[in-house]
Coordinates of C-alpha atoms in Angstrom, one line a residue:
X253 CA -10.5 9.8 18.6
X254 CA -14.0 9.7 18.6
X255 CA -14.8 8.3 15.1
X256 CA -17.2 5.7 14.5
X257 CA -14.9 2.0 13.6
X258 CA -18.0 -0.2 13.0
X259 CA -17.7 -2.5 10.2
X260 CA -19.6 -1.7 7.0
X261 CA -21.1 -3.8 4.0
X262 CA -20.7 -1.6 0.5
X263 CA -23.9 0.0 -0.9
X264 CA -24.3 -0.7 -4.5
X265 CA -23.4 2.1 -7.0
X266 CA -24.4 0.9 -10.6
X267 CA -25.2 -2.2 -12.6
X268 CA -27.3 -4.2 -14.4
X269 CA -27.4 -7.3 -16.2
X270 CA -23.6 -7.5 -16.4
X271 CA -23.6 -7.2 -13.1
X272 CA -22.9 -4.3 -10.5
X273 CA -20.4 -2.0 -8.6
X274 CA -20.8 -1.6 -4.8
X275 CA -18.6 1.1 -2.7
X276 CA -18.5 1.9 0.8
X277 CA -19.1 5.8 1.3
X278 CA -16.9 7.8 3.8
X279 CA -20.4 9.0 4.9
X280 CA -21.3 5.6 6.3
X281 CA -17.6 4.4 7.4
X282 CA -15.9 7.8 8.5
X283 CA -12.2 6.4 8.8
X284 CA -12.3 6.1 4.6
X285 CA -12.3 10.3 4.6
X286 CA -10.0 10.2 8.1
X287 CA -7.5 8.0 6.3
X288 CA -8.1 8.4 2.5
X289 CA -8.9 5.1 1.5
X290 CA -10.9 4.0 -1.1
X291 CA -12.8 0.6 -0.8
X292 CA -14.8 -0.7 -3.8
X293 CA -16.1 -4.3 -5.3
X294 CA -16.8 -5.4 -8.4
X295 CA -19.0 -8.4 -9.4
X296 CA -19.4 -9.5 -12.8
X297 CA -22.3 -12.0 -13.8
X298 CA -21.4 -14.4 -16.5
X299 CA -20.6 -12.8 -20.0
X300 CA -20.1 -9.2 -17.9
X301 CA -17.6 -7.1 -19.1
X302 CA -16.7 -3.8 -16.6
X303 CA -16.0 -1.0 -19.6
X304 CA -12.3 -0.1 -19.8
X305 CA -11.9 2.7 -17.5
X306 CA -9.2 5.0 -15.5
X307 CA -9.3 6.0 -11.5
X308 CA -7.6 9.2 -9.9
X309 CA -6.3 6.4 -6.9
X310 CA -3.6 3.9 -7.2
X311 CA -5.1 0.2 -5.8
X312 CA -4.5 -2.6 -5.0
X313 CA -7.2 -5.6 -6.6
X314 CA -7.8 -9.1 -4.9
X315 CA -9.9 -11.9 -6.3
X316 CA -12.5 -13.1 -3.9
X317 CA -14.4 -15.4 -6.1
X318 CA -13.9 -16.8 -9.5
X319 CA -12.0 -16.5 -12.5
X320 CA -12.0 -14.3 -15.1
X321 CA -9.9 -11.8 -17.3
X322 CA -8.1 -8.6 -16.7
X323 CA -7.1 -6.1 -19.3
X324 CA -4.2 -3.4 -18.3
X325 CA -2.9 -1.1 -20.3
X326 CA -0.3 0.7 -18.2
X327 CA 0.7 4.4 -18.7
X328 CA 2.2 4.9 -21.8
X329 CA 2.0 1.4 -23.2
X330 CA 1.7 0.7 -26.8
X331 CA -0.1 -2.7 -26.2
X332 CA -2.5 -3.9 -23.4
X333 CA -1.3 -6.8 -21.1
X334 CA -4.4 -9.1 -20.9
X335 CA -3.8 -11.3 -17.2
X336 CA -6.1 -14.3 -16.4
X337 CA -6.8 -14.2 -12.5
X338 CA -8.4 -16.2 -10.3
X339 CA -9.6 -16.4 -6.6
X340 CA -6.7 -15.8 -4.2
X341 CA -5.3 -13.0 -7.2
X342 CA -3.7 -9.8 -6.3
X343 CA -2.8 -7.0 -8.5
X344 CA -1.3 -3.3 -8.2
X345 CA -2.8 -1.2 -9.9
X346 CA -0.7 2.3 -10.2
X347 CA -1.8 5.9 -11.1
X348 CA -3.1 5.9 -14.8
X349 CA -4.1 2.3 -15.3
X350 CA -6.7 1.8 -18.1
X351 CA -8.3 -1.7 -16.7
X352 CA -11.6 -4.0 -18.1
X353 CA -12.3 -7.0 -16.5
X354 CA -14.6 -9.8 -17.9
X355 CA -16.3 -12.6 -16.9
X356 CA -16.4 -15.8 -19.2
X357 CA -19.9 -16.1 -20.7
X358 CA -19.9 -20.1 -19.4
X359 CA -18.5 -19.3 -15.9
X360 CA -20.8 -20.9 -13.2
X361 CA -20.2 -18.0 -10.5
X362 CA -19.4 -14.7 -10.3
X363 CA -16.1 -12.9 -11.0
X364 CA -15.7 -10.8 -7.3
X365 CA -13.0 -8.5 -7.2
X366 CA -12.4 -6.0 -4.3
X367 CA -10.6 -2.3 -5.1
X368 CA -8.9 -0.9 -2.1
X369 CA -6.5 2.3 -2.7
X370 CA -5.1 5.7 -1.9
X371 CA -7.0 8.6 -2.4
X372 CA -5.5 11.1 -1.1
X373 CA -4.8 12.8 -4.2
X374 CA -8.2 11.5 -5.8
X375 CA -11.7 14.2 -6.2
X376 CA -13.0 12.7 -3.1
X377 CA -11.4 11.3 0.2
X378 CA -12.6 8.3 1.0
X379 CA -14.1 7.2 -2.0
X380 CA -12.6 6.4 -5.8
X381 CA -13.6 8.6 -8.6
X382 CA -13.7 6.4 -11.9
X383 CA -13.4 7.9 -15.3
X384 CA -14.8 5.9 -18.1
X385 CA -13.7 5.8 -21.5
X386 CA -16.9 4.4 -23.2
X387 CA -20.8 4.5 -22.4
X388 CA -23.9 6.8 -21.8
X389 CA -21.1 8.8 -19.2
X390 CA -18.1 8.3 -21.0
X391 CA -15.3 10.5 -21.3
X392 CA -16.2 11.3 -25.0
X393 CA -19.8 12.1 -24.7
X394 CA -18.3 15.4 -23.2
X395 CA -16.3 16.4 -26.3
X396 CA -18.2 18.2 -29.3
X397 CA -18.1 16.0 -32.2
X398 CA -15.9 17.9 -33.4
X399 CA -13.0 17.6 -30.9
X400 CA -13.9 13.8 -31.1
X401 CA -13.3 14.0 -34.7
X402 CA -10.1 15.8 -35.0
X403 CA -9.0 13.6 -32.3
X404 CA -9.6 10.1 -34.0
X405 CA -9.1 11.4 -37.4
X406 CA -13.1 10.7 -38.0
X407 CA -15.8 12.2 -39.7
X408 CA -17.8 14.3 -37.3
X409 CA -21.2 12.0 -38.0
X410 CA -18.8 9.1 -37.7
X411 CA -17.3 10.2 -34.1
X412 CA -21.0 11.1 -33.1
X413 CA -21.8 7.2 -33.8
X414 CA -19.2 5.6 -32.1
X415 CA -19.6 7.9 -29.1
X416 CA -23.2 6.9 -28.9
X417 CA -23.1 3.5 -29.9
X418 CA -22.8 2.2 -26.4
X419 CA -25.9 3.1 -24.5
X420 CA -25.0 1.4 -21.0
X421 CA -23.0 2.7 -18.3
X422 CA -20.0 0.9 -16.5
X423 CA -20.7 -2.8 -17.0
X424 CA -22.1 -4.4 -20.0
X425 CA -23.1 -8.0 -20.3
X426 CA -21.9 -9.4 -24.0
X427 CA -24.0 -10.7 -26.6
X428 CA -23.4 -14.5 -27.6
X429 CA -20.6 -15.0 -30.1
X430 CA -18.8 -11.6 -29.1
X431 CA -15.6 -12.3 -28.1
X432 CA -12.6 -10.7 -26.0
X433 CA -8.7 -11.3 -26.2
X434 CA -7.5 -14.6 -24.5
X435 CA -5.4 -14.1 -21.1
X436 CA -1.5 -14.5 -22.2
X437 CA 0.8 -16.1 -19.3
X438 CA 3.4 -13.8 -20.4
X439 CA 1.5 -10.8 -19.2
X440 CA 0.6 -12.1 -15.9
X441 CA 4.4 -12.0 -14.7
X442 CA 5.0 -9.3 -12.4
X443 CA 1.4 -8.1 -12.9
X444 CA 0.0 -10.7 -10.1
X445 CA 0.4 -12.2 -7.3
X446 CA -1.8 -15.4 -5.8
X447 CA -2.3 -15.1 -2.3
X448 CA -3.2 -18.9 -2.2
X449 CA -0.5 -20.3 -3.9
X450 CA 2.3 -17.8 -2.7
X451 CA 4.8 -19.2 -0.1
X452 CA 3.8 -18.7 3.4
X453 CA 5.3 -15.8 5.3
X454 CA 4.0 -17.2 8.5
X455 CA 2.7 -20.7 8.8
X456 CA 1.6 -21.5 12.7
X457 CA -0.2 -25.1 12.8
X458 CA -3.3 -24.9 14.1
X459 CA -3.1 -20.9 14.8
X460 CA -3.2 -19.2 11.3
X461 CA -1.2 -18.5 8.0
X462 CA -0.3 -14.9 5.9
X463 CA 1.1 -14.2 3.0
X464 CA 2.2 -10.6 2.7
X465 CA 2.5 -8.9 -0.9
X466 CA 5.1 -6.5 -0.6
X467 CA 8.1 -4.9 -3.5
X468 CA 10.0 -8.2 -3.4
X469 CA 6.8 -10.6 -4.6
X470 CA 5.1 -8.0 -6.8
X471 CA 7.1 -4.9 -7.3
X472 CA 4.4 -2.9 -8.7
X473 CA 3.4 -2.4 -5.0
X474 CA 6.1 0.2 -4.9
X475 CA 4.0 2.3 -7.6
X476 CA 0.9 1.9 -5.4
X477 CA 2.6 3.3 -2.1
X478 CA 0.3 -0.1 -0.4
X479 CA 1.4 -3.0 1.2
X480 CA -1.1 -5.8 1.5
X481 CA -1.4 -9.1 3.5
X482 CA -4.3 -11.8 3.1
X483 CA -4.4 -13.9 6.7
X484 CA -6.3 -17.3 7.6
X485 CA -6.7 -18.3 11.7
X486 CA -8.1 -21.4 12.4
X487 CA -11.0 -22.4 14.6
X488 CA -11.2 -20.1 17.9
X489 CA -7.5 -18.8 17.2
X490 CA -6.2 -15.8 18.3
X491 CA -4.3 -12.9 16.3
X492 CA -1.7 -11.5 18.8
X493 CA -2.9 -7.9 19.8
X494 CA -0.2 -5.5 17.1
X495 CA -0.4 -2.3 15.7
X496 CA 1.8 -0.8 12.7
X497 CA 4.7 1.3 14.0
X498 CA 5.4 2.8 10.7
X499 CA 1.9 5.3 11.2
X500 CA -0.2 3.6 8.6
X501 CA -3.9 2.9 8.5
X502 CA -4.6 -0.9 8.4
X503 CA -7.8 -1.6 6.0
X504 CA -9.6 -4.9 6.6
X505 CA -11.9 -7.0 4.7
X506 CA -13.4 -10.3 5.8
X507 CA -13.3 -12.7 3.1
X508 CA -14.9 -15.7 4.8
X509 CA -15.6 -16.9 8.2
X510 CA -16.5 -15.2 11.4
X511 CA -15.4 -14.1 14.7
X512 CA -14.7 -11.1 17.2
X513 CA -12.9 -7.7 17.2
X514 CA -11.1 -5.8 19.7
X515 CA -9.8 -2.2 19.2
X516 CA -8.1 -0.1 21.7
X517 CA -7.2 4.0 21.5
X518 CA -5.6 6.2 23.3
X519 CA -5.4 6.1 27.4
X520 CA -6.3 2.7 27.0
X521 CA -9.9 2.9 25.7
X522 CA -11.4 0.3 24.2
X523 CA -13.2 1.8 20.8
X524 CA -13.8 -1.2 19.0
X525 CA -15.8 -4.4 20.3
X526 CA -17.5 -6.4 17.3
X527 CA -18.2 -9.3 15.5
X528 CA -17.6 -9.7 12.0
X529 CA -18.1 -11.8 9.0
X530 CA -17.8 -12.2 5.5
X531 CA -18.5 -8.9 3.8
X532 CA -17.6 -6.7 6.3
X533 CA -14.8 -3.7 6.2
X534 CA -13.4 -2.0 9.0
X535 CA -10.5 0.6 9.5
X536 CA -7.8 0.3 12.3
X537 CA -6.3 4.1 13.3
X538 CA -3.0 4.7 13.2
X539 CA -0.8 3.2 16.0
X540 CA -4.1 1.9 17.3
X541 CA -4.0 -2.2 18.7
X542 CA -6.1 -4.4 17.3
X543 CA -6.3 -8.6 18.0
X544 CA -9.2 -10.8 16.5
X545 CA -10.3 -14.0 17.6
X546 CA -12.0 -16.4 14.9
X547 CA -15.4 -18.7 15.6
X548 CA -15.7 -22.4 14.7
X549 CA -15.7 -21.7 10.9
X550 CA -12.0 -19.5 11.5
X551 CA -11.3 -15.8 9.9
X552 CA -9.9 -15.4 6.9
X553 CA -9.1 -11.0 6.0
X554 CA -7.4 -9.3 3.5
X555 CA -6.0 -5.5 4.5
X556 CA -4.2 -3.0 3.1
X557 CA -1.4 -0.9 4.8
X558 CA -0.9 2.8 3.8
X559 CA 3.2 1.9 3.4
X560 CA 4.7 -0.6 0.7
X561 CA 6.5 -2.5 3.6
X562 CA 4.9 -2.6 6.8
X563 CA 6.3 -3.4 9.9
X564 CA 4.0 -4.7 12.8
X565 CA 5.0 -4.5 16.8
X566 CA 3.4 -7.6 18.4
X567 CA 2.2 -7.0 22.3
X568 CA 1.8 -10.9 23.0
X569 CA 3.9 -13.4 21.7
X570 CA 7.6 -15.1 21.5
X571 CA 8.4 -11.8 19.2
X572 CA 6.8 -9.5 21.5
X573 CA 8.0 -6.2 23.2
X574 CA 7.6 -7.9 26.8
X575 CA 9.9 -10.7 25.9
X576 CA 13.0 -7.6 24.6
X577 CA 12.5 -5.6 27.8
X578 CA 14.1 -6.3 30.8
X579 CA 12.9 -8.2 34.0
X580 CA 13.3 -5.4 36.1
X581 CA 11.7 -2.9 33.8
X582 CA 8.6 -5.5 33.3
X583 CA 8.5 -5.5 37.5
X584 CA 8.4 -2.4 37.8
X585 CA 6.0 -1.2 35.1
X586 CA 3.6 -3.7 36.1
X587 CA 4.4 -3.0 40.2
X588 CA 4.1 -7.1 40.3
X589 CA 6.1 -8.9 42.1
X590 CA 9.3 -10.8 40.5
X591 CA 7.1 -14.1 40.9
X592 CA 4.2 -12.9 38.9
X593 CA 7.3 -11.4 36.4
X594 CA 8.6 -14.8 35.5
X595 CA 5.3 -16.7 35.1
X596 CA 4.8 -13.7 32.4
X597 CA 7.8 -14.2 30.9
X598 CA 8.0 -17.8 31.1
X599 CA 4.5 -18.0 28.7
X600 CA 3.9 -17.8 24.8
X601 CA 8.0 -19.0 24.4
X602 CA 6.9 -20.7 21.4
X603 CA 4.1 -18.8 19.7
X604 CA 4.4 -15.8 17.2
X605 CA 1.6 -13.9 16.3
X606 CA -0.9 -16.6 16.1
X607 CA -2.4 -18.5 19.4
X608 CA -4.4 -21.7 19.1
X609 CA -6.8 -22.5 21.6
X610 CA -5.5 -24.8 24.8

């Protein structure tokens, strides 16, 4: 497979004083149009308001930095769930969505949020296609006046001024004194999950923790088609070399920290040697292994998988293929010698998937 796996930043799309929308183009980071993923981030300034608006991808949202609001209004709803988030936040977000999201006009950072999704029924493989319902390229200023009129029941110089009343595009940054609905803890059940907060799935001391959002801890996952996992390794740990045996495409963003990247192909080729850090995106081909090893400050990701339930085969490891197959068959594949076999055998008893430094 001879496509290019280095890690990309996002190229900004739109903004302004609201703030701005940045996506990664399958023409800079081929595996997005080899694997039809979408990969997107928002960041809202304080008092920005992203205009309510539709994609033709289901996604799955996670909270990098701040806090902030989110407005859903799912298909065929008669009322709009309006879901406080915070860093650490996860959300599905199905086909049909109608989503804003807001930043408080007193917030003293940014509200980051990061959009990865299928698009494999979307306009464009590897990239979303957003439809907005407002502003200078809204889905109204299309329509005649007088479809917009029949439509809202409106005088055709009426519909004309409410279409063009917004001049801005996307993202808006409120005026003082305007003010938007106040998050309800009712509408945040089921709606999000926070990574930070979540029980551990895996907790190694000293090697690393995940917490992995599947259809038991947020079942609008299932809607989405995604699974989703958001991993911290310490200091100079190691993630087990693993791919996914179900033949999905692992997405990966670095949230924080630093360290290194291995990938290996096909007849053992390496295709993948990197460092990353915070910002970064990479893709990891299907059945492909990939292991990371974090630097002093640790590695902190958060990746999608193209299934709703993952399952990952470890190559190092107490849970490991070596440990299941047999002595002789180890022996033999490795033409060692039976000594060499148990010395093999008889390391990472006690270790998962995670491997502190000696």
């Amino acid at each position: 497979m001879a496509v290019d796996l280095t890690p990309k930043q996002p190229m900004k799309a739109y903004g302004g004083e609201g703030g701005a929308y940045y996506e990664w183009s399958p023409a800079d980071l081929p595996m997005l149009g080899v694997a039809s993923i979408g990969a997107a981030k928002l960041s809202l300034a304080a008092g920005g308001l992203s205009l309510p608006s539709y994609s033709d991808s289901a996604k799955v949202a996670y909270v990098l930095q701040g806090k902030g609001t989110c407005g859903i209004v799912l298909p065929e709803a008669t009322k709009e769930k309006v879901v406080g988030v915070k860093e650490g936040d996860a959300l599905a977000l199905p086909f049909g969505v109608v989503t804003w999201w807001h930043n408080a006009p007193d917030a003293s950072t940014e509200l980051i949020v990061l959009f990865l999704g299928d698009t494999s029924k979307g306009h464009k493989a590897g990239q979303f296609t957003n439809f907005q319902l407002t502003g200078a390229n809204g889905i109204f200023t299309g329509f005649s006046t007088e479809f917009v009129g029949r439509a809202w029941d409106l005088a055709q110089e009426d519909a004309a001024k409410l279409v063009s009343s917004q001049p801005a595009s996307g993202i808006v940054k409120l005026g003082a004194g305007q003010k938007l609905p106040a998050p309800c803890a009712e509408d945040r059940v089921g709606m999000a999950l926070n990574c930070l907060e979540a029980p551990l799935d895996v907790d190694i001391k000293n090697g690393g923790r995940v917490v992995v959002l599947n259809t038991l801890n947020l079942p609008l996952v299932k809607e989405v088609g995604l699974g989703a996992d958001l991993v911290r390794i310490d200091a100079h740990s190691m993630c087990s070399p693993g791919f996914s045996c179900d033949s999905a495409y692992q997405v990966t963003y670095i949230v924080r920290g630093s360290g290194r990247v291995q990938v290996v192909g096909t007849d053992g080729k390496r295709v993948l040697e990197t460092h990353v850090e915070g910002g970064y995106l990479f893709i990891v081909p299907r059945f492909f292994v990939v292991s990371k090893i974090a630097d002093a400050s640790g590695l902190e990701w958060f990746s999608i998988i193209t299934t709703p339930n993952p399952i990952f085969s470890h190559l190092a490891g107490r849970t490991s293929v070596w440990k299941a197959i047999s002595p002789e068959v180890l022996e033999a594949s490795f033409n060692t010698t039976p000594e060499m076999e148990k010395l093999f055998r008889s390391k990472r008893l006690d270790s998962e998937i995670f491997f502190a430094p000696n």
